[in-house]
mmCIF file of C-alpha atoms in Angstrom:
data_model
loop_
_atom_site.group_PDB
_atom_site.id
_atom_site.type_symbol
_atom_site.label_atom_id
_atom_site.label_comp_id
_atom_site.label_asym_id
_atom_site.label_seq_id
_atom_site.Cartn_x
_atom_site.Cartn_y
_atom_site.Cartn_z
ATOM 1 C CA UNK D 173 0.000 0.000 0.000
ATOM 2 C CA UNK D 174 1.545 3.277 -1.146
ATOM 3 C CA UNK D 175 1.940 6.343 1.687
ATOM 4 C CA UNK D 176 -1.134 8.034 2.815
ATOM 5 C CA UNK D 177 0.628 11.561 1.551
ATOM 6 C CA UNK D 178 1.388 10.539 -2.070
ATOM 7 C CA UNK D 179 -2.146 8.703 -2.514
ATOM 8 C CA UNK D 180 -3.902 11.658 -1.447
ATOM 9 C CA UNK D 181 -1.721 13.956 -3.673
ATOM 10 C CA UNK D 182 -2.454 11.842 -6.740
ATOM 11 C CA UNK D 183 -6.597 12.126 -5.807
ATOM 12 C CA UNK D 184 -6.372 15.654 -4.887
ATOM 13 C CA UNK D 185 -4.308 16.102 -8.674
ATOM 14 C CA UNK D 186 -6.724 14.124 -10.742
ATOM 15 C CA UNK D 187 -10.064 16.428 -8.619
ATOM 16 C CA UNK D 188 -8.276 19.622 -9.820
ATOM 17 C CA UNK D 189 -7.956 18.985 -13.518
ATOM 18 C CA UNK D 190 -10.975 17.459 -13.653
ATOM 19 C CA UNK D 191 -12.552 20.724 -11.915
ATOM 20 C CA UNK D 192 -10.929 23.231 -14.140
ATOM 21 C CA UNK D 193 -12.199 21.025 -16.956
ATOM 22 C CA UNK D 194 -15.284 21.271 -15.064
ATOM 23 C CA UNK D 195 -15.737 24.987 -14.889
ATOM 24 C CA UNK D 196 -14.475 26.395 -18.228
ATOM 25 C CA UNK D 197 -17.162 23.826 -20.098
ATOM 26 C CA UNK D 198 -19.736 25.706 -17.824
ATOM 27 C CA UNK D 199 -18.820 29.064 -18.314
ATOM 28 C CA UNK D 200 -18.419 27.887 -21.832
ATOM 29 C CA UNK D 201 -21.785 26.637 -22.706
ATOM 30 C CA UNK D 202 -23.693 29.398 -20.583
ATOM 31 C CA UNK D 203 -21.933 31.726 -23.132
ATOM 32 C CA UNK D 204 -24.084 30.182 -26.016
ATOM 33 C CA UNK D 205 -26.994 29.841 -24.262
ATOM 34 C CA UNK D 206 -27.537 32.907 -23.343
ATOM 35 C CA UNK D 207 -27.144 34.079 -27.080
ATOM 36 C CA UNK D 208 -29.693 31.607 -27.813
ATOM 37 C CA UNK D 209 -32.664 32.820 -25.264
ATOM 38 C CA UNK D 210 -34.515 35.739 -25.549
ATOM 39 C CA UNK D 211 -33.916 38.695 -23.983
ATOM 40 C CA UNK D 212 -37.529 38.359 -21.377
ATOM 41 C CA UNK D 213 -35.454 34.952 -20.213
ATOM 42 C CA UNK D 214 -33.213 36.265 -17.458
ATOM 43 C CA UNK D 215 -30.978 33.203 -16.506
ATOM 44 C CA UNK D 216 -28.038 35.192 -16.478
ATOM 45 C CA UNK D 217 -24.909 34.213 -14.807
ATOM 46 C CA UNK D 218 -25.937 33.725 -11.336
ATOM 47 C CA UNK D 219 -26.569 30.085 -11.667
ATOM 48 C CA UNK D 220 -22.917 29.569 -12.626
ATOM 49 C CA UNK D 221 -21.632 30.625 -9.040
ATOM 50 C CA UNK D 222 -24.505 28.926 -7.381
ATOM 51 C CA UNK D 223 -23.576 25.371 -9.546
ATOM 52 C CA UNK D 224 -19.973 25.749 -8.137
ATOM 53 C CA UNK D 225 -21.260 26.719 -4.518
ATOM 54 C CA UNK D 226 -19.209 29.950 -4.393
ATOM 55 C CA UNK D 227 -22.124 32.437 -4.178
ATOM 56 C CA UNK D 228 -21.752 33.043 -0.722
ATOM 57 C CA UNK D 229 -17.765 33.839 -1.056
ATOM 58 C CA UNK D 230 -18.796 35.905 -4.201
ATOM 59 C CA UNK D 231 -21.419 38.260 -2.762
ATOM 60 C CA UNK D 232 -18.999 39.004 0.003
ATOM 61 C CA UNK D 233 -16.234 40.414 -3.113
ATOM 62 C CA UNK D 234 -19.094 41.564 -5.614
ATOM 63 C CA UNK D 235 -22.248 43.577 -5.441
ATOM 64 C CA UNK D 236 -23.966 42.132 -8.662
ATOM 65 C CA UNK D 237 -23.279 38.767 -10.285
ATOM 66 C CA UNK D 238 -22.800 40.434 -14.191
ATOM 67 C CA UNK D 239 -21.139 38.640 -16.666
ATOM 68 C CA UNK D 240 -17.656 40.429 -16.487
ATOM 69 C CA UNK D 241 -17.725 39.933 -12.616
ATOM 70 C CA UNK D 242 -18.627 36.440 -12.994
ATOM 71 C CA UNK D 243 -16.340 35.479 -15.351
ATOM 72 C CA UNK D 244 -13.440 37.123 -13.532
ATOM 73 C CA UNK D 245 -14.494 35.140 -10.218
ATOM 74 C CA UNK D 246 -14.749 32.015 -11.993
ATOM 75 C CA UNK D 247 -11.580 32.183 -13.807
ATOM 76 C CA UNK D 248 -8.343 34.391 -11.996
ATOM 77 C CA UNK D 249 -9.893 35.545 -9.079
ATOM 78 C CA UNK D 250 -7.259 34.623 -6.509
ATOM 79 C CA UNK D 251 -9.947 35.185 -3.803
ATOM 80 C CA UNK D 252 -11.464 32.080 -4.878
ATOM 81 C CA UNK D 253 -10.071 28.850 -4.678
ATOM 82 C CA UNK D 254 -11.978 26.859 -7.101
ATOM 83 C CA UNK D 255 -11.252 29.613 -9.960
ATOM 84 C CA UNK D 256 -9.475 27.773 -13.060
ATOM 85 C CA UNK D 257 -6.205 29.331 -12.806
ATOM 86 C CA UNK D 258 -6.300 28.368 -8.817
ATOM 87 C CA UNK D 259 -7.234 24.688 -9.489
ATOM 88 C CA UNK D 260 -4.581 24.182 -12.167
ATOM 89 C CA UNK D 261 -2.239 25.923 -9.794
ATOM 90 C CA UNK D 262 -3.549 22.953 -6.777
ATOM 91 C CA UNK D 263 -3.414 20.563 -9.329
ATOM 92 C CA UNK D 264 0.312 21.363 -10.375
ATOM 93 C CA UNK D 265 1.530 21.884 -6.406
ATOM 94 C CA UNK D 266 0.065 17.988 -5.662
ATOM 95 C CA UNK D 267 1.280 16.678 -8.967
ATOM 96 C CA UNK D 268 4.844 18.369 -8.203
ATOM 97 C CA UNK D 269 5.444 15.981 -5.568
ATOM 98 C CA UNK D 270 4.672 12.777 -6.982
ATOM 99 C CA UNK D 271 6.727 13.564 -10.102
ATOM 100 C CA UNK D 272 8.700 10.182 -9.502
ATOM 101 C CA UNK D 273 5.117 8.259 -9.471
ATOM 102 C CA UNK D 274 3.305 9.605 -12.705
ATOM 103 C CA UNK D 275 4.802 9.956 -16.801
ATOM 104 C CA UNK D 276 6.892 12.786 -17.112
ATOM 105 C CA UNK D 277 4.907 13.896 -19.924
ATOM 106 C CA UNK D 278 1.922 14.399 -17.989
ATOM 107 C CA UNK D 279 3.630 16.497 -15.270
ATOM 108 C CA UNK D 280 4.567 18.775 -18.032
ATOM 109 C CA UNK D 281 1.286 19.363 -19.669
ATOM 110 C CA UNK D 282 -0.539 19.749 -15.781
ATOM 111 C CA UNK D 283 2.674 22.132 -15.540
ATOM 112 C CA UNK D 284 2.399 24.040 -18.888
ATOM 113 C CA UNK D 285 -1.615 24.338 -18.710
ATOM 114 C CA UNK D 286 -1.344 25.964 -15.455
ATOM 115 C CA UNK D 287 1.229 28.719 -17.168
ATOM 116 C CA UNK D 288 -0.811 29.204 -19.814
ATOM 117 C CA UNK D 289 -3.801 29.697 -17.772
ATOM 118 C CA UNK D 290 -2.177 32.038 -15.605
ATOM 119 C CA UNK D 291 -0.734 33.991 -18.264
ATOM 120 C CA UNK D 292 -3.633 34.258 -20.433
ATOM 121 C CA UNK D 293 -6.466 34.217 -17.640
ATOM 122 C CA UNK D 294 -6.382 37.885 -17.481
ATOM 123 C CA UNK D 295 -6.870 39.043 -21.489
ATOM 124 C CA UNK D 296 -9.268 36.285 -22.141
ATOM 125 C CA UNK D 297 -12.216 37.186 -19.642
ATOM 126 C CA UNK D 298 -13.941 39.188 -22.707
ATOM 127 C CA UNK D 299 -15.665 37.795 -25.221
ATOM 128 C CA UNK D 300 -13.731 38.162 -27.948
ATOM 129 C CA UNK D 301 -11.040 35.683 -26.485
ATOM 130 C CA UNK D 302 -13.019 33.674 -24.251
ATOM 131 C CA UNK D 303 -13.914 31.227 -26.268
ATOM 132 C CA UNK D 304 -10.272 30.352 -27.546
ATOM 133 C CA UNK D 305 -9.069 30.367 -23.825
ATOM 134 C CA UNK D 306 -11.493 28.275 -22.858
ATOM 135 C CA UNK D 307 -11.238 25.602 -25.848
ATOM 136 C CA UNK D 308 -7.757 25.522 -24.506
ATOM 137 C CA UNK D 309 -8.599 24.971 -20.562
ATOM 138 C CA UNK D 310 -10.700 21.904 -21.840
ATOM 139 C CA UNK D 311 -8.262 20.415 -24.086
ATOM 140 C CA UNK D 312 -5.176 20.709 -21.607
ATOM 141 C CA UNK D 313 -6.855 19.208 -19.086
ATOM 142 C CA UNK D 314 -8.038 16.177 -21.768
ATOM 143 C CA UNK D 315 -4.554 16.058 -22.943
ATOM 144 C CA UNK D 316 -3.614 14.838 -19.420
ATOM 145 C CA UNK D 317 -6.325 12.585 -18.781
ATOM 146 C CA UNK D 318 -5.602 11.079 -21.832
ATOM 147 C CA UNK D 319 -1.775 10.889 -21.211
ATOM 148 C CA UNK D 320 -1.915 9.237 -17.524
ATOM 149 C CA UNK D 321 -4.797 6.402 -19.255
ATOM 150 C CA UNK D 322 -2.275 5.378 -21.802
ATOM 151 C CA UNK D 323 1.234 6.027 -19.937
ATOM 152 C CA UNK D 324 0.661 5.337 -16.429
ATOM 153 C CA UNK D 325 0.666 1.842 -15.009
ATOM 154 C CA UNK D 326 -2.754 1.041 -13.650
ATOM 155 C CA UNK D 327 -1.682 0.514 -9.701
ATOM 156 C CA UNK D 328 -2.839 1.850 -6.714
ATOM 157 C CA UNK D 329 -1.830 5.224 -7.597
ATOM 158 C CA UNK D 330 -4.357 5.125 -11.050
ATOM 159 C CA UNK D 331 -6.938 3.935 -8.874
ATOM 160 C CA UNK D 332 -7.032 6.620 -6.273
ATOM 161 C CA UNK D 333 -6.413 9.106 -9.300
ATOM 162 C CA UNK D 334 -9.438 7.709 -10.680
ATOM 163 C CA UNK D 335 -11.194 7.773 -7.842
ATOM 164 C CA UNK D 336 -10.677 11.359 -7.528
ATOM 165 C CA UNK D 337 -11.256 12.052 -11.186
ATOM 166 C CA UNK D 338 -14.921 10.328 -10.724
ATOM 167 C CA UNK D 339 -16.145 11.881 -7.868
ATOM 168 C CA UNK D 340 -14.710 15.141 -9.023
ATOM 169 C CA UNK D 341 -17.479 14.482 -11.791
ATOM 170 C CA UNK D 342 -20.516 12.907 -10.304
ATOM 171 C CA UNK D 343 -20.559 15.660 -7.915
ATOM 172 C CA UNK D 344 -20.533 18.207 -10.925
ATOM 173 C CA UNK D 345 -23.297 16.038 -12.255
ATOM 174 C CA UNK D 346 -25.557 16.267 -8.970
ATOM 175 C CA UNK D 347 -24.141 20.417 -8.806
ATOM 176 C CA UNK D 348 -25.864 21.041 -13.024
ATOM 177 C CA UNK D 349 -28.727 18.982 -12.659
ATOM 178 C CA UNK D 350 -29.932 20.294 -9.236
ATOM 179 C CA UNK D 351 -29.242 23.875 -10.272
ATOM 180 C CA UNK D 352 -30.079 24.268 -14.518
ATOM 181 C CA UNK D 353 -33.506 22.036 -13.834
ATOM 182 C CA UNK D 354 -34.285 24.911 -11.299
ATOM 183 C CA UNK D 355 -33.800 27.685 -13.462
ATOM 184 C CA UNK D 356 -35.872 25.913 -16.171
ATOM 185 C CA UNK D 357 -39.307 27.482 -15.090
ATOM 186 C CA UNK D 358 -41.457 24.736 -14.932
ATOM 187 C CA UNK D 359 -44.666 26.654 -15.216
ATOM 188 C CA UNK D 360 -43.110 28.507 -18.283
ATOM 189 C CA UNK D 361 -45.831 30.672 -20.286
ATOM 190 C CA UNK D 362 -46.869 28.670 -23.589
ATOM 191 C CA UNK D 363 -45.126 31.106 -25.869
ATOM 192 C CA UNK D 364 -42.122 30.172 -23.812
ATOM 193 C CA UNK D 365 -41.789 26.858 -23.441
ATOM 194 C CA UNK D 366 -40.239 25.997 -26.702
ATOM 195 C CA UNK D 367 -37.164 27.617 -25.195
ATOM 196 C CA UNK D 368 -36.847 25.082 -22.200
ATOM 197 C CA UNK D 369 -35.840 22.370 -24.979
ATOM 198 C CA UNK D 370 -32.606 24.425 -25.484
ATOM 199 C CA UNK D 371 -32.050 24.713 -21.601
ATOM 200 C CA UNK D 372 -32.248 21.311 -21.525
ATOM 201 C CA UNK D 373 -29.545 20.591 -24.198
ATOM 202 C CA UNK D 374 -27.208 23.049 -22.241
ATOM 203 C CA UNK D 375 -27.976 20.736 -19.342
ATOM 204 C CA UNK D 376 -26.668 18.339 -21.125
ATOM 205 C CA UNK D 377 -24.084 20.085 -23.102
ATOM 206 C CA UNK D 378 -22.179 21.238 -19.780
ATOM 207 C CA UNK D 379 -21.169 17.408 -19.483
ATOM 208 C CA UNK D 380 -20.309 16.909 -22.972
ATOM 209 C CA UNK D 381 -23.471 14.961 -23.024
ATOM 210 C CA UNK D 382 -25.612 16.096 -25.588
ATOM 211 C CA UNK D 383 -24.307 13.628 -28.885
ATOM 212 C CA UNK D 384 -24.290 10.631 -27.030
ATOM 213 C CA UNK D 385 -27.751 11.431 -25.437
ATOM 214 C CA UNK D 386 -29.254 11.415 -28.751
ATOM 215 C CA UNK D 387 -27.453 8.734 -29.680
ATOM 216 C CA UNK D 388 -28.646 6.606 -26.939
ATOM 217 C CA UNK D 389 -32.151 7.503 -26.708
ATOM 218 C CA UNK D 390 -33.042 8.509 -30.226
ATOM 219 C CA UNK D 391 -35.536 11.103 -29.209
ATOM 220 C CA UNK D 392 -36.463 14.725 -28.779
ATOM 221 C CA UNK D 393 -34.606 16.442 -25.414
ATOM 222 C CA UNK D 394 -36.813 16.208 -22.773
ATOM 223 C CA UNK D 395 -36.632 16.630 -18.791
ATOM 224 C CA UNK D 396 -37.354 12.878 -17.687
ATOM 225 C CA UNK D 397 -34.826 11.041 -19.568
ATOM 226 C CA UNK D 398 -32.263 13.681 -19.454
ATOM 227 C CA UNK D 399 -32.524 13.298 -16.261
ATOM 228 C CA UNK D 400 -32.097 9.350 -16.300
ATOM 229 C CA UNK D 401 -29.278 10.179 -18.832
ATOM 230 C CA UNK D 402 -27.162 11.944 -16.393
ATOM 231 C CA UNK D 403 -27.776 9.981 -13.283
ATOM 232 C CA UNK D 404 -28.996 6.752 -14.030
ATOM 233 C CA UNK D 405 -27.271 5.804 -17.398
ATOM 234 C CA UNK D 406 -24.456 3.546 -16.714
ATOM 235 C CA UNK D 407 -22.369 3.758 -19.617
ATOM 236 C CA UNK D 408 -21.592 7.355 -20.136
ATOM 237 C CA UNK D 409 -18.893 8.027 -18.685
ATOM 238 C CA UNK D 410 -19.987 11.378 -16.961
ATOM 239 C CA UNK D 411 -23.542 10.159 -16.167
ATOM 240 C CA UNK D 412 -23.455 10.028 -11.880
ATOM 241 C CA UNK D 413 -23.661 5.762 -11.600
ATOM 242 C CA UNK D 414 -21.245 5.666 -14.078
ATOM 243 C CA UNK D 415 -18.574 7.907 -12.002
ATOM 244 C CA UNK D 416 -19.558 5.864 -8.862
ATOM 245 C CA UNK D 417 -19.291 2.327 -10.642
ATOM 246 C CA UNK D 418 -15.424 3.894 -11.661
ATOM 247 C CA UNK D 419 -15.079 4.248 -7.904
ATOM 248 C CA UNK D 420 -16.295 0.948 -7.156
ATOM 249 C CA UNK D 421 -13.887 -0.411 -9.093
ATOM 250 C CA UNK D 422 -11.036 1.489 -7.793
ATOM 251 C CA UNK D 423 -11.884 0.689 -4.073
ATOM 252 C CA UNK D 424 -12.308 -3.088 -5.338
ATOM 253 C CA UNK D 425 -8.611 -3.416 -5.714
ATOM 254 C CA UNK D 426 -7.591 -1.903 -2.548
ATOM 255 C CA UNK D 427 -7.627 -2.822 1.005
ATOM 256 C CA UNK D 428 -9.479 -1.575 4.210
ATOM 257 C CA UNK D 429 -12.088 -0.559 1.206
ATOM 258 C CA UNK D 430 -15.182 -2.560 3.268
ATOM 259 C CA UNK D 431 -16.625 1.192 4.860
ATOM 260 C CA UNK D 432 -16.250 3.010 1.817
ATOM 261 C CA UNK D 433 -17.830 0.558 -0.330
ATOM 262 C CA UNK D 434 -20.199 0.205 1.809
ATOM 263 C CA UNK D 435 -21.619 3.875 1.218
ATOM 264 C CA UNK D 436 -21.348 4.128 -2.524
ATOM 265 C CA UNK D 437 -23.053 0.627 -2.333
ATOM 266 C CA UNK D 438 -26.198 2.286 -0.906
ATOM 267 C CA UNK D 439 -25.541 5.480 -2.942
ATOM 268 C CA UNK D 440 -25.403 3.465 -6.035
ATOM 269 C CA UNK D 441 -29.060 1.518 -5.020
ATOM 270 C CA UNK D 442 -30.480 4.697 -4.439
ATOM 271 C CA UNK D 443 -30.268 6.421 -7.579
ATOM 272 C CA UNK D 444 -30.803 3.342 -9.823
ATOM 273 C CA UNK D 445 -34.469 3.061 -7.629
ATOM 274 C CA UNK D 446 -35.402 6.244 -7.845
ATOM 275 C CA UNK D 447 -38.638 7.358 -10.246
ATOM 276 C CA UNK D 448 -37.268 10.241 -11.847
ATOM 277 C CA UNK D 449 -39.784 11.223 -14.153
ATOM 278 C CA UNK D 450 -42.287 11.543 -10.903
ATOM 279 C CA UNK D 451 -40.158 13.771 -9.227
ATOM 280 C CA UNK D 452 -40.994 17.661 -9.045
ATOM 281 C CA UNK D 453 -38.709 20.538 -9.042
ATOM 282 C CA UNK D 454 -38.794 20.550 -5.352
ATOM 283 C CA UNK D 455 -38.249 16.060 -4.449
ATOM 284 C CA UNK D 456 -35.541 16.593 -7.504
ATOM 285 C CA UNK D 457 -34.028 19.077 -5.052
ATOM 286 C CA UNK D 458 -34.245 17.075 -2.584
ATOM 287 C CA UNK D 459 -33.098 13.907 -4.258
ATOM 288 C CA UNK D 460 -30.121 15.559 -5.917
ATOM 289 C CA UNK D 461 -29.258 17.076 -1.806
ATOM 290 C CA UNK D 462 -29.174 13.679 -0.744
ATOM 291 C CA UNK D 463 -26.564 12.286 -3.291
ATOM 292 C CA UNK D 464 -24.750 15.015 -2.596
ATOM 293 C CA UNK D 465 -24.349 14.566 1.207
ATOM 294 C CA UNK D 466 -23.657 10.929 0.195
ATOM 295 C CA UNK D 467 -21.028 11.877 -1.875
ATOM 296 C CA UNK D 468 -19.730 14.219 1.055
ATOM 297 C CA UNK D 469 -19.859 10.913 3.418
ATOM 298 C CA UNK D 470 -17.851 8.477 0.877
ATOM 299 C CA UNK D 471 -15.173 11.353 -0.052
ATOM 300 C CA UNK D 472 -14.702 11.207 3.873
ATOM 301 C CA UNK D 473 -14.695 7.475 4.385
ATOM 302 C CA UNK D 474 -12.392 7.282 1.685
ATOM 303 C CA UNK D 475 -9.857 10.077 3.578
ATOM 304 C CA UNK D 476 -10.131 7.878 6.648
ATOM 305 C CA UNK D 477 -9.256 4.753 4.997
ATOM 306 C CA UNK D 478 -6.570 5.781 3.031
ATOM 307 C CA UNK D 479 -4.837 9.497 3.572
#
């Protein structure tokens, strides 16, 4: 079993990248959305902050949540620690010190995309460059994903970096889902409610979703099975019982891993059993709270066991 300090260094690596991934899709596809909605649709950018839980720490630095202010939060603001350049920066710092346990290769992309970010951050918060920037966040991070899969011997050091990686993402999931299906007006006017079809393929475009949703269930985009897309589908790879069947399989090859699995095995029963298309706005709250707090409760059990 590898030290408690370099295992939680590789899961605390693989979280960050997968977190700055994360956010710049976000910002990304709220971007084009709100080009796509009419003007008497007033989503704006609050639901960003409130998807990343950082509205509190924003309101206390920021008087209005407008786009300029939201984008600079979300990606330089040193004031917030889950901004892009200050998760690629966290990501580097616990990568630096397991240099001698993952490919060289991959330290210097997770090295080189946090320079760029940092360097670039700054001119690309308007929207002239944003896009570009952004493109780039997504594709850095990718690029070391993709490196550590193919170069990286699959030991207990891929495992907990997978384990990382996937709850990093079912929690993002649970975050989009909870928050974009309440700011999709349920009771929207008739005149209206053609526009909740593209809120619903942003849903699903903010986890890269939206091709292999239609590929999969060869129909129009609607609430109920998006919703059993992202949480109950168990083959793509950022649907929520996908990420936790990842974990299972991580904890599966390690030891002391009977508490831990013991929690995602009761997470795991509870969103296959749920009846998602008889869930209202506020039991989808609800329900998406409780995975959440479960998620909270394995990411804990797994600290205990193993850092």
């Amino acid at each position: 079993m590898m030290l408690s300090r370099v295992a939680n260094n590789i899961y605390w690596a693989a979280r960050y990248i997968e977190r700055a991934e994360n956010t710049a899709r976000l910002i990304n596809v709220n971007s084009h959305l709100l080009l796509d909605l009419p003007r008497r649709i007033r989503l704006g950018w609050e639901p960003i902050i409130e998807i990343l839980g950082n509205d509190a720490l924003f309101y206390q630095r920021h008087d209005t949540a407008d786009e300029r202010q939201v984008i600079r939060f979300m990606v330089s603001e040193q004031a917030n620690p889950g901004s892009i350049v200050n998760s690629l920066r966290q990501a580097r710092e616990n990568a630096r010190t397991i240099r001698d346990i993952i490919p060289r290769e991959a330290w210097e992309q997770i090295n080189q995309n946090y320079l760029h970010a940092r360097e670039h951050a700054s001119s690309s918060l308007g929207r002239r460059k944003r896009d570009d920037f952004l493109r780039s966040i997504i594709l850095g991070a990718q690029s070391v994903t993709g490196m550590l899969a193919g170069t990286m011997t699959h030991d207990e050091g891929y495992d907990f970096l997978r384990m990382g990686r996937n709850l990093e993402r079912a929690d993002m999931t649970t975050r989009i889902v909870d928050v974009r299906s309440a700011s999709l007006l349920p009771e929207m006017s008739e005149d209206l409610s053609p526009f909740e079809n593209i809120q619903w393929v942003s849903v699903l475009k903010s986890l890269t979703a939206y091709q292999m949703y239609r590929r999969e269930m060869r129909i129009r985009v609607r609430r109920p099975d998006v919703l059993r897309f992202l949480l109950q589908e168990r083959r793509f790879p950022r649907a929520f019982y996908h990420a936790t069947c990842e974990v299972e399989n991580c904890l599966q090859h390690l030891p002391h891993n009977e508490k831990p699995l013991k929690i995602l095995t009761r997470l795991q029963k509870k969103v296959l059993s749920a009846k998602l298309e008889q869930l209202q706005q506020e039991e989808l709250h609800g329900f998406v709270d409780v995975l959440q707090l479960d998620l909270a409760r394995l990411h804990n059990e797994i600290r205990a066991s193993y850092f």
